[in-house]
CSV table of C-alpha atoms and ligand atoms in Angstrom, one decimal:
chain,number,residue,atom,x,y,z
A,1,MET,CA,49.6,-43.2,38.3
A,2,TRP,CA,46.3,-43.9,36.5
A,3,HIS,CA,44.6,-41.5,38.7
A,4,LEU,CA,47.0,-38.7,37.9
A,5,VAL,CA,46.6,-39.2,34.2
A,6,ALA,CA,42.8,-39.0,34.5
A,7,THR,CA,42.9,-35.8,36.5
A,8,TYR,CA,45.3,-34.2,34.0
A,9,LEU,CA,42.9,-35.0,31.1
A,10,LEU,CA,39.9,-33.7,33.0
A,11,LEU,CA,41.8,-30.4,33.7
A,12,LEU,CA,42.7,-30.0,30.0
A,13,THR,CA,39.0,-30.5,29.0
A,14,THR,CA,37.8,-28.0,31.6
A,15,LEU,CA,40.4,-25.4,30.4
A,16,SER,CA,39.5,-25.6,26.8
A,17,ILE,CA,35.8,-25.2,27.5
A,18,GLY,CA,36.4,-22.4,29.9
A,19,SER,CA,38.6,-20.4,27.5
A,20,ALA,CA,36.2,-20.2,24.5
A,21,PRO,CA,35.2,-16.6,24.4
A,22,PRO,CA,31.4,-15.9,24.1
A,23,THR,CA,30.3,-15.0,20.6
A,24,ASP,CA,27.2,-13.4,19.1
A,25,ARG,CA,24.6,-15.7,17.7
A,26,ASP,CA,24.8,-16.6,14.0
A,27,CYS,CA,21.6,-16.4,11.8
A,28,GLY,CA,19.8,-19.7,12.1
A,29,HIS,CA,20.7,-21.7,9.0
A,30,ASP,CA,18.6,-24.8,9.0
A,31,LEU,CA,17.6,-25.1,5.4
A,32,ILE,CA,14.7,-27.5,6.2
A,33,ASN,CA,13.2,-24.7,8.3
A,34,LEU,CA,13.3,-21.8,5.8
A,35,TRP,CA,10.1,-19.8,5.9
A,36,LEU,CA,10.3,-17.6,2.9
A,37,ASP,CA,8.2,-16.7,-0.1
A,38,VAL,CA,10.4,-17.6,-3.1
A,39,VAL,CA,9.7,-16.9,-6.7
A,40,VAL,CA,12.1,-18.1,-9.4
A,41,VAL,CA,12.3,-16.1,-12.7
A,42,VAL,CA,14.0,-17.8,-15.6
A,43,ASP,CA,14.7,-15.9,-18.8
A,44,ASN,CA,13.9,-17.9,-21.9
A,45,SER,CA,16.5,-16.7,-24.2
A,46,ILE,CA,18.3,-19.1,-26.4
A,47,GLY,CA,21.5,-18.2,-24.7
A,48,MET,CA,20.5,-20.4,-21.9
A,49,THR,CA,20.8,-24.0,-23.2
A,50,GLN,CA,20.1,-27.1,-21.2
A,51,ALA,CA,23.8,-27.8,-21.1
A,52,GLY,CA,24.3,-24.6,-19.1
A,53,LEU,CA,21.9,-25.9,-16.5
A,54,THR,CA,22.5,-29.5,-16.0
A,55,GLU,CA,25.4,-28.9,-13.7
A,56,GLN,CA,23.0,-26.9,-11.4
A,57,ALA,CA,20.5,-29.7,-11.1
A,58,ASP,CA,21.7,-30.2,-7.6
A,59,LEU,CA,19.8,-27.1,-6.6
A,60,ASN,CA,16.6,-29.1,-6.0
A,61,ARG,CA,18.2,-30.7,-3.0
A,62,PHE,CA,17.4,-27.7,-0.9
A,63,GLN,CA,13.6,-27.5,-1.0
A,64,SER,CA,12.8,-31.0,-0.2
A,65,ALA,CA,9.6,-29.9,1.4
A,66,ASP,CA,8.6,-28.2,-1.8
A,67,ASP,CA,9.0,-29.2,-5.4
A,68,LEU,CA,9.8,-25.6,-6.4
A,69,PHE,CA,13.2,-26.4,-7.8
A,70,ASN,CA,12.0,-29.6,-9.4
A,71,SER,CA,9.5,-27.6,-11.2
A,72,VAL,CA,12.0,-25.0,-12.4
A,73,PHE,CA,14.2,-27.7,-13.8
A,74,SER,CA,11.5,-29.6,-15.5
A,75,ILE,CA,10.3,-26.4,-17.2
A,76,LEU,CA,13.7,-25.4,-18.4
A,77,PRO,CA,14.2,-28.0,-21.1
A,78,HIS,CA,11.1,-26.7,-22.8
A,79,LEU,CA,12.2,-23.2,-23.2
A,80,SER,CA,11.0,-21.3,-26.2
A,81,SER,CA,13.5,-20.6,-28.9
A,82,SER,CA,12.8,-17.0,-29.2
A,83,ASP,CA,15.8,-14.8,-28.5
A,84,GLU,CA,13.8,-11.9,-27.3
A,85,VAL,CA,14.4,-11.3,-23.7
A,86,TYR,CA,11.9,-9.6,-21.5
A,87,LEU,CA,13.4,-10.0,-18.0
A,88,ALA,CA,11.3,-7.0,-17.0
A,89,LYS,CA,8.2,-9.0,-17.8
A,90,GLY,CA,9.4,-11.9,-15.7
A,91,ILE,CA,10.2,-9.7,-12.7
A,92,ALA,CA,6.8,-8.0,-13.0
A,93,ALA,CA,5.2,-11.5,-13.0
A,94,ALA,CA,7.2,-12.4,-9.9
A,95,GLU,CA,5.9,-9.2,-8.2
A,96,GLN,CA,2.3,-10.1,-9.0
A,97,VAL,CA,2.8,-13.6,-7.5
A,98,LEU,CA,4.3,-12.1,-4.3
A,99,THR,CA,1.5,-9.5,-4.0
A,100,ALA,CA,-1.2,-12.1,-4.6
A,101,GLY,CA,0.3,-14.2,-1.8
A,102,ARG,CA,-0.3,-11.3,0.6
A,103,LYS,CA,-3.9,-10.6,-0.4
A,104,ASN,CA,-5.5,-11.2,3.0
A,105,ASN,CA,-2.6,-9.8,5.0
A,106,THR,CA,-1.4,-13.4,5.4
A,107,ARG,CA,2.2,-14.4,5.6
A,108,SER,CA,3.2,-10.8,6.2
A,109,ASN,CA,5.9,-12.1,8.5
A,110,TYR,CA,7.5,-14.0,5.6
A,111,LYS,CA,10.3,-12.4,3.8
A,112,GLN,CA,10.2,-12.5,0.0
A,113,PHE,CA,12.9,-13.7,-2.2
A,114,VAL,CA,13.2,-13.6,-6.0
A,115,LEU,CA,15.8,-15.8,-7.7
A,116,ILE,CA,16.5,-14.7,-11.3
A,117,TYR,CA,18.3,-16.9,-13.8
A,118,ALA,CA,19.3,-14.8,-16.8
A,119,SER,CA,21.7,-15.0,-19.7
A,120,ALA,CA,20.9,-11.8,-21.5
A,121,TYR,CA,19.7,-8.4,-20.8
A,122,ASN,CA,17.7,-5.8,-22.6
A,123,ASP,CA,17.9,-2.3,-21.1
A,124,ASP,CA,16.1,-0.2,-23.6
A,125,GLY,CA,12.8,1.5,-22.6
A,126,MET,CA,10.0,-0.9,-21.8
A,127,GLY,CA,12.3,-3.9,-21.6
A,128,ASP,CA,14.5,-2.4,-18.9
A,129,PRO,CA,14.2,-4.6,-15.8
A,130,ARG,CA,16.0,-2.2,-13.5
A,131,PRO,CA,13.1,0.1,-12.4
A,132,ILE,CA,10.9,-2.7,-11.4
A,133,ALA,CA,13.8,-4.5,-9.7
A,134,GLU,CA,14.5,-1.4,-7.7
A,135,ARG,CA,10.8,-1.1,-6.8
A,136,LEU,CA,10.8,-4.7,-5.5
A,137,LYS,CA,14.0,-4.2,-3.5
A,138,THR,CA,12.7,-0.9,-2.0
A,139,SER,CA,9.6,-2.7,-0.8
A,140,GLY,CA,11.8,-5.2,1.1
A,141,VAL,CA,12.1,-8.1,-1.4
A,142,ASN,CA,15.5,-9.6,-1.8
A,143,ILE,CA,16.7,-10.4,-5.3
A,144,ALA,CA,19.4,-12.9,-6.1
A,145,THR,CA,20.7,-13.2,-9.7
A,146,VAL,CA,22.4,-16.1,-11.3
A,147,ALA,CA,23.9,-14.8,-14.6
A,148,PHE,CA,24.5,-17.6,-17.1
A,149,ASP,CA,27.8,-16.9,-18.7
A,150,GLN,CA,27.8,-18.7,-22.0
A,151,THR,CA,29.4,-16.1,-24.2
A,152,GLY,CA,31.8,-14.5,-21.8
A,153,ASP,CA,30.2,-11.1,-22.2
A,154,GLN,CA,31.3,-9.4,-19.0
A,155,ASP,CA,29.0,-6.4,-19.6
A,156,ILE,CA,25.9,-8.5,-19.7
A,157,LEU,CA,27.0,-10.4,-16.6
A,158,LYS,CA,27.7,-7.2,-14.8
A,159,ALA,CA,24.3,-5.7,-15.8
A,160,ILE,CA,22.4,-8.8,-14.6
A,161,GLY,CA,24.3,-8.6,-11.3
A,162,GLU,CA,23.2,-5.0,-10.8
A,163,ILE,CA,19.6,-6.1,-10.4
A,164,ALA,CA,20.6,-8.1,-7.4
A,165,SER,CA,20.4,-7.1,-3.7
A,166,PRO,CA,23.9,-6.3,-2.3
A,167,GLY,CA,26.1,-9.4,-2.3
A,168,PHE,CA,23.5,-11.6,-4.0
A,169,ASN,CA,24.9,-11.4,-7.6
A,170,PHE,CA,26.1,-14.8,-8.6
A,171,THR,CA,27.1,-16.5,-11.9
A,172,ASN,CA,26.7,-20.1,-13.0
A,173,LYS,CA,30.5,-20.3,-13.0
A,174,ASP,CA,30.7,-19.8,-9.3
A,175,GLU,CA,32.3,-22.8,-7.6
A,176,ASP,CA,29.6,-23.2,-5.0
A,177,LEU,CA,26.5,-21.6,-6.6
A,178,VAL,CA,24.1,-23.8,-4.6
A,179,GLY,CA,25.8,-22.8,-1.4
A,180,GLU,CA,25.7,-19.2,-2.3
A,181,VAL,CA,22.0,-19.2,-3.1
A,182,GLN,CA,21.3,-21.1,0.1
A,183,ALA,CA,23.3,-18.6,2.1
A,184,ALA,CA,21.4,-15.8,0.4
A,185,MET,CA,18.1,-17.4,1.4
A,186,VAL,CA,19.3,-17.9,5.0
A,187,GLN,CA,20.4,-14.3,5.1
A,188,THR,CA,17.0,-13.2,3.7
A,189,ASN,CA,15.2,-15.3,6.3
A,190,CYS,CA,17.2,-13.7,9.1
A,191,TYR,CA,15.7,-10.4,10.0
A,192,CYS,CA,14.6,-8.1,12.9
A,193,SER,CA,11.2,-6.9,13.9
A,194,ASN,CA,10.3,-3.3,13.2
A,195,SER,CA,12.3,-0.7,15.1
A,196,TRP,CA,15.1,-3.3,15.8
A,197,HIS,CA,18.4,-3.1,14.0
A,198,GLN,CA,20.3,-6.1,12.8
A,199,TYR,CA,23.8,-6.6,14.1
A,200,ARG,CA,26.0,-7.3,11.0
A,201,ASP,CA,29.7,-7.5,10.2
A,202,GLN,CA,30.0,-3.9,9.1
A,203,PHE,CA,27.8,-1.1,10.2
A,204,GLY,CA,25.8,0.4,7.3
A,205,VAL,CA,27.1,-2.2,4.7
A,206,ALA,CA,24.1,-4.0,3.4
A,207,SER,CA,26.2,-6.8,1.8
A,208,SER,CA,28.0,-7.6,5.0
A,209,GLN,CA,27.1,-10.8,6.9
A,210,LYS,CA,24.2,-10.6,9.4
A,211,TYR,CA,24.4,-12.0,12.9
A,212,GLY,CA,21.3,-13.5,14.4
A,213,VAL,CA,21.1,-10.6,16.8
A,214,CYS,CA,18.8,-7.5,16.8
A,215,LEU,CA,19.6,-4.3,18.7
A,216,ARG,CA,17.4,-1.4,19.9
A,217,PRO,CA,18.6,1.8,21.4
A,218,VAL,CA,16.1,3.2,23.9
A,219,ALA,CA,16.2,6.9,24.4
A,220,ILE,CA,14.2,6.9,27.7
A,221,THR,CA,16.4,7.3,30.7
A,222,ALA,CA,16.2,4.8,33.5
A,223,GLY,CA,18.4,3.2,36.2
A,224,TRP,CA,20.3,0.1,35.2
A,225,THR,CA,17.9,-2.3,37.0
A,226,PRO,CA,14.7,-0.8,35.6
A,227,ALA,CA,16.3,-0.7,32.2
A,228,LYS,CA,17.1,-4.4,32.5
A,229,PHE,CA,13.5,-5.2,33.1
A,230,ALA,CA,12.4,-2.8,30.4
A,231,CYS,CA,14.4,-4.8,27.8
A,232,GLN,CA,12.9,-8.1,29.1
A,233,ASN,CA,9.4,-6.7,28.8
A,234,MET,CA,9.9,-5.0,25.5
A,235,ILE,CA,10.0,-8.2,23.5
A,236,GLN,CA,9.8,-11.9,24.2
A,237,MET,CA,13.3,-13.2,25.2
A,238,GLY,CA,14.7,-9.7,25.2
A,239,TYR,CA,17.6,-8.6,27.4
A,240,MET,CA,20.0,-5.7,27.8
A,241,VAL,CA,22.8,-5.6,25.1
A,242,THR,CA,26.0,-7.7,25.3
A,243,GLU,CA,29.4,-6.5,24.1
A,244,TYR,CA,31.4,-9.7,23.8
A,245,ASN,CA,34.2,-8.2,21.7
A,246,GLN,CA,35.5,-5.0,20.0
A,247,LYS,CA,33.4,-5.5,16.9
A,248,LYS,CA,30.1,-5.5,18.8
A,249,HIS,CA,31.3,-2.7,21.1
A,250,ASP,CA,32.0,-0.5,18.1
A,251,PHE,CA,28.9,-1.5,16.2
A,252,VAL,CA,26.6,-0.6,19.2
A,253,PHE,CA,28.4,2.7,19.5
A,254,LYS,CA,27.9,3.5,15.8
A,255,LEU,CA,24.3,2.7,16.1
A,256,ILE,CA,24.0,5.1,19.0
A,257,GLN,CA,26.0,7.8,17.2
A,258,ASN,CA,23.5,7.5,14.2
A,259,ASP,CA,20.6,7.9,16.6
A,260,THR,CA,19.8,11.6,17.1
A,261,SER,CA,17.9,10.9,20.3
A,262,PHE,CA,21.2,10.1,22.0
A,263,PRO,CA,23.1,13.4,22.7
A,264,GLU,CA,26.8,13.9,23.4
A,265,PRO,CA,28.5,13.0,25.7
A,266,TYR,CA,27.4,9.5,24.9
A,267,ILE,CA,26.2,7.5,27.9
A,268,TYR,CA,24.1,4.3,27.8
A,269,HIS,CA,23.6,1.2,30.0
A,270,ILE,CA,24.7,-2.2,28.7
A,271,GLY,CA,23.8,-5.6,30.0
A,272,LEU,CA,26.9,-6.1,32.2
A,273,SER,CA,26.9,-6.2,36.0
A,274,TYR,CA,28.8,-7.5,39.0
A,275,VAL,CA,27.2,-10.6,40.4
A,276,ASN,CA,28.6,-13.0,43.0
A,277,GLY,CA,32.3,-12.0,42.6
A,278,GLY,CA,32.5,-11.4,38.8
A,279,TYR,CA,31.1,-9.4,35.9
A,280,TYR,CA,28.4,-11.1,33.9
A,281,TRP,CA,26.4,-10.5,30.7
A,282,GLN,CA,22.7,-10.4,30.6
A,283,GLN,CA,20.9,-13.2,28.7
A,284,PRO,CA,17.2,-14.0,28.0
A,285,VAL,CA,15.2,-14.8,31.1
A,286,GLY,CA,15.8,-18.3,32.2
A,287,HIS,CA,19.3,-18.6,30.7
A,288,ALA,CA,22.5,-18.5,32.8
A,289,LEU,CA,24.4,-15.2,32.7
A,290,VAL,CA,27.7,-15.3,30.7
A,291,PRO,CA,30.9,-14.3,32.4
A,292,VAL,CA,32.8,-11.4,30.9
A,293,ASN,CA,36.0,-12.3,28.9
A,294,SER,CA,38.7,-10.2,30.5
A,295,ASN,CA,40.5,-10.2,27.1
A,296,ASP,CA,37.7,-8.3,25.6
A,297,SER,CA,36.9,-5.6,28.2
A,298,PHE,CA,36.5,-1.9,27.5
A,299,TRP,CA,36.9,-0.2,30.9
A,300,ASN,CA,37.6,3.5,31.0
A,301,PRO,CA,40.8,4.4,32.9
A,302,GLY,CA,40.3,4.0,36.6
A,303,PHE,CA,37.5,1.4,36.2
A,304,PRO,CA,36.0,-0.8,37.5
A,305,GLN,CA,35.9,0.9,40.8
A,306,GLN,CA,35.6,-1.4,43.8
A,307,SER,CA,32.2,-0.6,45.3
A,308,SER,CA,29.4,-2.8,46.6
A,309,THR,CA,26.9,-0.1,45.6
A,310,SER,CA,28.0,0.3,42.0
A,311,PRO,CA,27.5,-3.1,40.3
A,312,ALA,CA,26.0,-1.9,37.1
A,313,VAL,CA,27.9,-1.0,33.9
A,314,LEU,CA,27.3,1.7,31.3
A,315,ASN,CA,29.2,3.0,28.3
A,316,GLN,CA,30.5,6.5,28.9
A,317,GLN,CA,32.2,9.0,26.6
A,318,ALA,CA,34.9,10.1,29.0
A,319,SER,CA,36.5,12.9,27.0
A,320,SER,CA,36.0,15.0,23.9
A,321,VAL,CA,37.3,12.0,21.9
A,322,ILE,CA,34.4,10.3,20.2
A,323,SER,CA,34.6,6.9,21.9
A,324,VAL,CA,33.1,5.1,24.9
A,325,GLY,CA,34.3,2.8,27.6
A,326,TRP,CA,32.8,0.9,30.5
A,327,GLN,CA,32.2,2.4,33.9
A,328,ASN,CA,30.5,0.8,36.9
A,329,VAL,CA,27.7,2.8,38.6
A,330,ASN,CA,24.8,2.4,41.0
A,331,GLN,CA,22.1,0.2,39.6
A,332,PHE,CA,19.2,2.4,40.7
A,333,THR,CA,20.3,6.0,41.0
A,334,VAL,CA,22.0,6.7,37.7
A,335,ALA,CA,19.4,7.2,35.0
A,336,GLU,CA,20.6,6.9,31.4
A,337,ARG,CA,19.5,5.7,28.0
A,338,TYR,CA,20.1,2.0,27.2
A,339,VAL,CA,20.3,-0.6,24.5
A,340,CYS,CA,18.3,-3.8,24.3
A,341,GLU,CA,19.0,-7.0,22.4
A,342,VAL,CA,17.1,-10.1,21.1
A,343,SER,CA,17.6,-13.0,18.8
A,344,SER,CA,16.7,-12.4,15.2
A,345,CYS,CA,13.8,-14.0,13.4
A,346,ASP,CA,15.3,-16.9,11.4
A,347,THR,CA,15.1,-20.6,10.6
A,348,GLU,CA,15.6,-21.4,14.3
A,349,ASN,CA,13.4,-18.7,15.6
A,350,TYR,CA,10.0,-18.3,14.0
A,351,CYS,CA,8.3,-14.9,14.5
A,352,GLU,CA,4.6,-14.3,14.3
B,401,NAG,C1,43.0,-14.4,26.4
B,401,NAG,O1,44.2,-14.2,25.7
B,401,NAG,C2,45.2,-15.1,26.0
B,401,NAG,C3,46.5,-14.6,25.2
B,401,NAG,O2,46.2,-14.2,23.9
B,401,NAG,C4,44.7,-16.5,25.5
B,401,NAG,O3,45.7,-17.4,25.7
B,401,NAG,C5,43.5,-16.9,26.2
B,401,NAG,O4,42.9,-18.1,25.7
B,401,NAG,C6,42.4,-15.8,26.1
B,401,NAG,N1,41.3,-16.1,26.9
B,401,NAG,C7,40.0,-16.0,26.5
B,401,NAG,C8,39.0,-16.3,27.5
B,401,NAG,O5,39.8,-15.7,25.3
B,402,NAG,C1,-8.2,-14.8,1.0
B,402,NAG,O1,-9.4,-15.1,1.7
B,402,NAG,C2,-10.4,-15.6,0.8
B,402,NAG,C3,-11.7,-15.8,1.7
B,402,NAG,O2,-11.4,-16.2,3.0
B,402,NAG,C4,-9.9,-17.0,0.3
B,402,NAG,O3,-10.9,-17.6,-0.5
B,402,NAG,C5,-8.6,-16.7,-0.5
B,402,NAG,O4,-8.1,-18.0,-0.9
B,402,NAG,C6,-7.6,-16.0,0.4
B,402,NAG,N1,-6.5,-15.7,-0.4
B,402,NAG,C7,-5.2,-15.9,0.0
B,402,NAG,C8,-4.2,-15.5,-1.0
B,402,NAG,O5,-4.9,-16.4,1.0
B,403,NAG,C1,29.0,-8.7,-7.4
B,403,NAG,O1,29.0,-7.3,-7.2
B,403,NAG,C2,30.2,-6.9,-6.6
B,403,NAG,C3,30.0,-5.4,-6.3
B,403,NAG,O2,29.5,-4.7,-7.4
B,403,NAG,C4,31.4,-7.2,-7.5
B,403,NAG,O3,32.6,-6.7,-6.9
B,403,NAG,C5,31.4,-8.7,-7.8
B,403,NAG,O4,32.5,-8.9,-8.7
B,403,NAG,C6,30.1,-9.2,-8.3
B,403,NAG,N1,30.2,-10.6,-8.4
B,403,NAG,C7,29.8,-11.3,-9.4
B,403,NAG,C8,29.9,-12.8,-9.3
B,403,NAG,O5,29.4,-10.7,-10.5
B,404,NAG,C1,21.2,6.1,10.4
B,404,NAG,O1,20.1,7.0,10.7
B,404,NAG,C2,19.3,7.4,9.5
B,404,NAG,C3,18.3,8.3,10.0
B,404,NAG,O2,17.5,7.8,11.1
B,404,NAG,C4,18.7,6.1,8.9
B,404,NAG,O3,17.9,6.5,7.8
B,404,NAG,C5,19.8,5.2,8.5
B,404,NAG,O4,19.3,4.0,8.0
B,404,NAG,C6,20.7,4.9,9.7
B,404,NAG,N1,21.8,4.1,9.2
B,404,NAG,C7,22.0,2.8,9.6
B,404,NAG,C8,23.2,2.1,9.0
B,404,NAG,O5,21.3,2.3,10.4
């Protein structure tokens, strides 16, 4: 009797582990490990009283290695009483600090983050902060804004938010401001090397959540097996692309469609192949392959075909309809373009 109960429990455990579908890696989010150049800009208008700030004092929790936030909050009580606001000057100063930090070509692998606290806004002529903010963003700096709402002036709040990078416009009234700023830093610290594209929640939507995954379409044709090795050699821990679910399948296809070196009909190898009685996804060298989840498979009609000589899988546009599905082919003789994948650079994955 006892024996039966034990077996039953074991079975349950095995089942629940076995049925979790594989998912794409999230951006590393270990706040202790952030590697970012951060500059904080605080406007010194009288609109920003100490009372407006004390509830945010918790912010200094998240740079324990650095007294950055401590400094910010020790400066704030000594704000000048001038009500002239030159946010543009503050942002220009931030730009200088960031540029100076790059003088010797050092830290070029560090992303740059500017956090702006502002309660007012001056948009005429010299004082207009927007051109310089645009310049910073264009050069790859992420800007987060915290608009201090003390008068309820929606126009000012909106204007301050427009300086921010997509999705990084916050206000002091936000319920979880600290969490939002932390998330913005984590997202900023999550990036792909040159010529790799970040997998994110929505293709082409810069404010959508990033995954900790980078993709690279390769417009050189090769058999599946040579393509697999090419991905492994292209970058450390690289592998041929996975398509764990519809979202990833569609994203990869959108990336291909936006790449003019991939002609129609669309055909490209993916990291799926038949191994030891089942279909498995490629992983970094040294990691176990991941079994395909049959709930999330995208076979074209009539596939997979049973054939010991066709274990490799590619995406193929099967008709004039703009969509692709999986087909199994020979791993050496069918030369096509392909897509590689690698983990992003982030708090769990430092990149030189
Ligand atoms: C597949 O779908 C069925 C029904 O929706 C579900 O019960 C099962 O857990 C799913 N399997 C996996 C591996 O996701
Ligand atoms: C650049 O290099 C010089 C000489 O090695 C050094 O004195 C200076 O501190 C460096 N500057 C930065 C920003 O690293
Ligand atoms: C941030 O910007 C978006 C898009 O412009 C807007 O919908 C949202 O309300 C803004 N959030 C805040 C807190 O201002
Ligand atoms: C699509 O391709 C164009 C031209 O190469 C590029 O500028 C753009 O960033 C691409 N879009 C996305 C969302 O990757």
